[in-house]
């Protein structure tokens, strides 16, 4: 059995559990940290009834609390497809207006602030 199949099953079980959870974001954070929020933002918004911004703020508060307590936080990783779209978009132009950032966010499934952060990181490297 492939690793991808196992990962898919584990992810499916996790979402089934979160559907009945009273603390969706707390449990999500303890499984994934802030990783993959951009991929699962629609599911998280549906389960919590909160906006994307509210979800980010809550997860950030958990992260800040962990950081203050010395807990090591995983770096967020993007899929190869997301990275390819980001590099292609910013190879064309280092500067993007609001419409371009929205377009890139829609193509990658990232949030607009993540696109802006990655654009800045790519410019500085």
Short mmCIF file of C-alpha atoms in Angstrom, two decimals:
data_model
loop_
_atom_site.label_atom_id
_atom_site.label_comp_id
_atom_site.label_asym_id
_atom_site.label_seq_id
_atom_site.Cartn_x
_atom_site.Cartn_y
_atom_site.Cartn_z
CA UNK A 1 0.00 0.00 0.00
CA UNK A 2 1.39 3.39 -0.94
CA UNK A 3 2.29 6.11 1.54
CA UNK A 4 -0.04 8.52 -0.25
CA UNK A 5 -2.94 6.13 0.33
CA UNK A 6 -2.09 5.88 4.03
CA UNK A 7 -1.78 9.65 4.31
CA UNK A 8 -5.15 10.08 2.60
CA UNK A 9 -6.79 7.62 5.00
CA UNK A 10 -5.27 9.34 8.02
CA UNK A 11 -6.40 12.73 6.72
CA UNK A 12 -9.91 11.41 6.08
CA UNK A 13 -10.09 10.01 9.63
CA UNK A 14 -8.84 13.31 11.00
CA UNK A 15 -11.58 15.26 9.18
CA UNK A 16 -14.26 12.81 10.31
CA UNK A 17 -13.09 13.34 13.89
CA UNK A 18 -12.99 17.14 13.53
CA UNK A 19 -16.61 17.16 12.29
CA UNK A 20 -17.71 16.06 15.77
CA UNK A 21 -15.13 18.03 17.76
CA UNK A 22 -16.09 20.89 20.05
CA UNK A 23 -12.58 22.35 19.65
CA UNK A 24 -11.93 22.05 15.91
CA UNK A 25 -9.12 24.61 15.63
CA UNK A 26 -7.37 23.48 18.82
CA UNK A 27 -7.31 19.87 17.61
CA UNK A 28 -6.34 20.88 14.06
CA UNK A 29 -3.47 22.95 15.46
CA UNK A 30 -2.20 20.06 17.55
CA UNK A 31 -2.21 17.73 14.54
CA UNK A 32 -0.81 20.10 11.90
CA UNK A 33 0.30 23.30 13.61
CA UNK A 34 -0.32 26.02 11.06
CA UNK A 35 0.67 23.80 8.16
CA UNK A 36 -1.72 23.34 5.28
CA UNK A 37 -4.24 25.90 6.54
CA UNK A 38 -4.23 27.29 3.00
CA UNK A 39 -5.24 23.88 1.64
CA UNK A 40 -7.93 23.18 4.23
CA UNK A 41 -9.25 26.72 4.73
CA UNK A 42 -12.66 25.96 3.19
CA UNK A 43 -13.19 22.90 5.41
CA UNK A 44 -12.04 24.78 8.50
CA UNK A 45 -14.36 27.71 7.71
CA UNK A 46 -17.27 25.30 7.17
CA UNK A 47 -16.64 23.41 10.42
CA UNK A 48 -16.11 26.48 12.59
CA UNK A 49 -18.32 29.08 10.93
CA UNK A 50 -15.40 31.50 11.25
CA UNK A 51 -13.78 33.64 8.58
CA UNK A 52 -10.37 32.86 7.13
CA UNK A 53 -8.93 35.80 9.06
CA UNK A 54 -10.47 34.63 12.37
CA UNK A 55 -9.07 31.13 11.84
CA UNK A 56 -5.61 32.53 11.14
CA UNK A 57 -5.80 34.74 14.24
CA UNK A 58 -6.83 31.84 16.48
CA UNK A 59 -4.13 29.52 15.13
CA UNK A 60 -1.59 32.32 15.48
CA UNK A 61 -2.59 32.78 19.13
CA UNK A 62 -1.97 29.06 19.73
CA UNK A 63 1.38 29.36 17.98
CA UNK A 64 2.33 32.44 20.02
CA UNK A 65 1.44 30.66 23.24
CA UNK A 66 3.55 27.65 22.25
CA UNK A 67 6.43 29.90 21.22
CA UNK A 68 6.27 31.72 24.56
CA UNK A 69 6.45 28.33 26.29
CA UNK A 70 9.45 27.22 24.21
CA UNK A 71 7.58 24.77 21.99
CA UNK A 72 9.29 24.27 18.59
CA UNK A 73 7.03 25.21 15.68
CA UNK A 74 7.20 23.46 12.31
CA UNK A 75 7.90 25.55 9.23
CA UNK A 76 5.03 25.76 6.78
CA UNK A 77 5.62 23.82 3.58
CA UNK A 78 4.03 24.29 0.20
CA UNK A 79 3.30 21.65 -2.40
CA UNK A 80 5.52 21.48 -5.50
CA UNK A 81 2.60 22.75 -7.62
CA UNK A 82 2.15 25.78 -5.37
CA UNK A 83 5.87 26.56 -5.47
CA UNK A 84 5.88 26.27 -9.27
CA UNK A 85 2.96 28.72 -9.61
CA UNK A 86 4.63 31.17 -7.21
CA UNK A 87 7.98 31.04 -9.00
CA UNK A 88 6.37 31.39 -12.43
CA UNK A 89 4.24 34.33 -11.33
CA UNK A 90 7.10 36.19 -9.71
CA UNK A 91 9.57 35.40 -12.49
CA UNK A 92 7.22 37.29 -14.80
CA UNK A 93 7.20 40.30 -12.48
CA UNK A 94 8.55 40.89 -8.99
CA UNK A 95 5.75 43.32 -8.28
CA UNK A 96 2.12 42.31 -8.14
CA UNK A 97 -0.96 44.43 -7.71
CA UNK A 98 -3.95 43.34 -5.65
CA UNK A 99 -5.64 41.60 -8.60
CA UNK A 100 -2.49 39.60 -9.41
CA UNK A 101 -2.07 38.54 -5.78
CA UNK A 102 -5.71 37.39 -5.71
CA UNK A 103 -5.18 35.47 -8.97
CA UNK A 104 -2.09 33.72 -7.57
CA UNK A 105 -3.90 32.94 -4.31
CA UNK A 106 -6.78 31.38 -6.25
CA UNK A 107 -4.41 29.27 -8.38
CA UNK A 108 -2.41 27.99 -5.42
CA UNK A 109 -5.06 27.76 -2.73
CA UNK A 110 -2.87 29.98 -0.56
CA UNK A 111 -4.16 32.95 1.36
CA UNK A 112 -3.34 36.40 0.02
CA UNK A 113 -1.01 37.17 2.94
CA UNK A 114 0.92 33.95 2.24
CA UNK A 115 1.37 34.97 -1.40
CA UNK A 116 2.66 38.38 -0.29
CA UNK A 117 5.03 36.78 2.25
CA UNK A 118 6.40 34.34 -0.31
CA UNK A 119 6.80 37.11 -2.89
CA UNK A 120 8.85 39.12 -0.41
CA UNK A 121 10.98 36.08 0.44
CA UNK A 122 11.63 35.38 -3.25
CA UNK A 123 12.63 38.99 -3.91
CA UNK A 124 15.06 39.02 -0.99
CA UNK A 125 16.80 35.76 -1.95
#
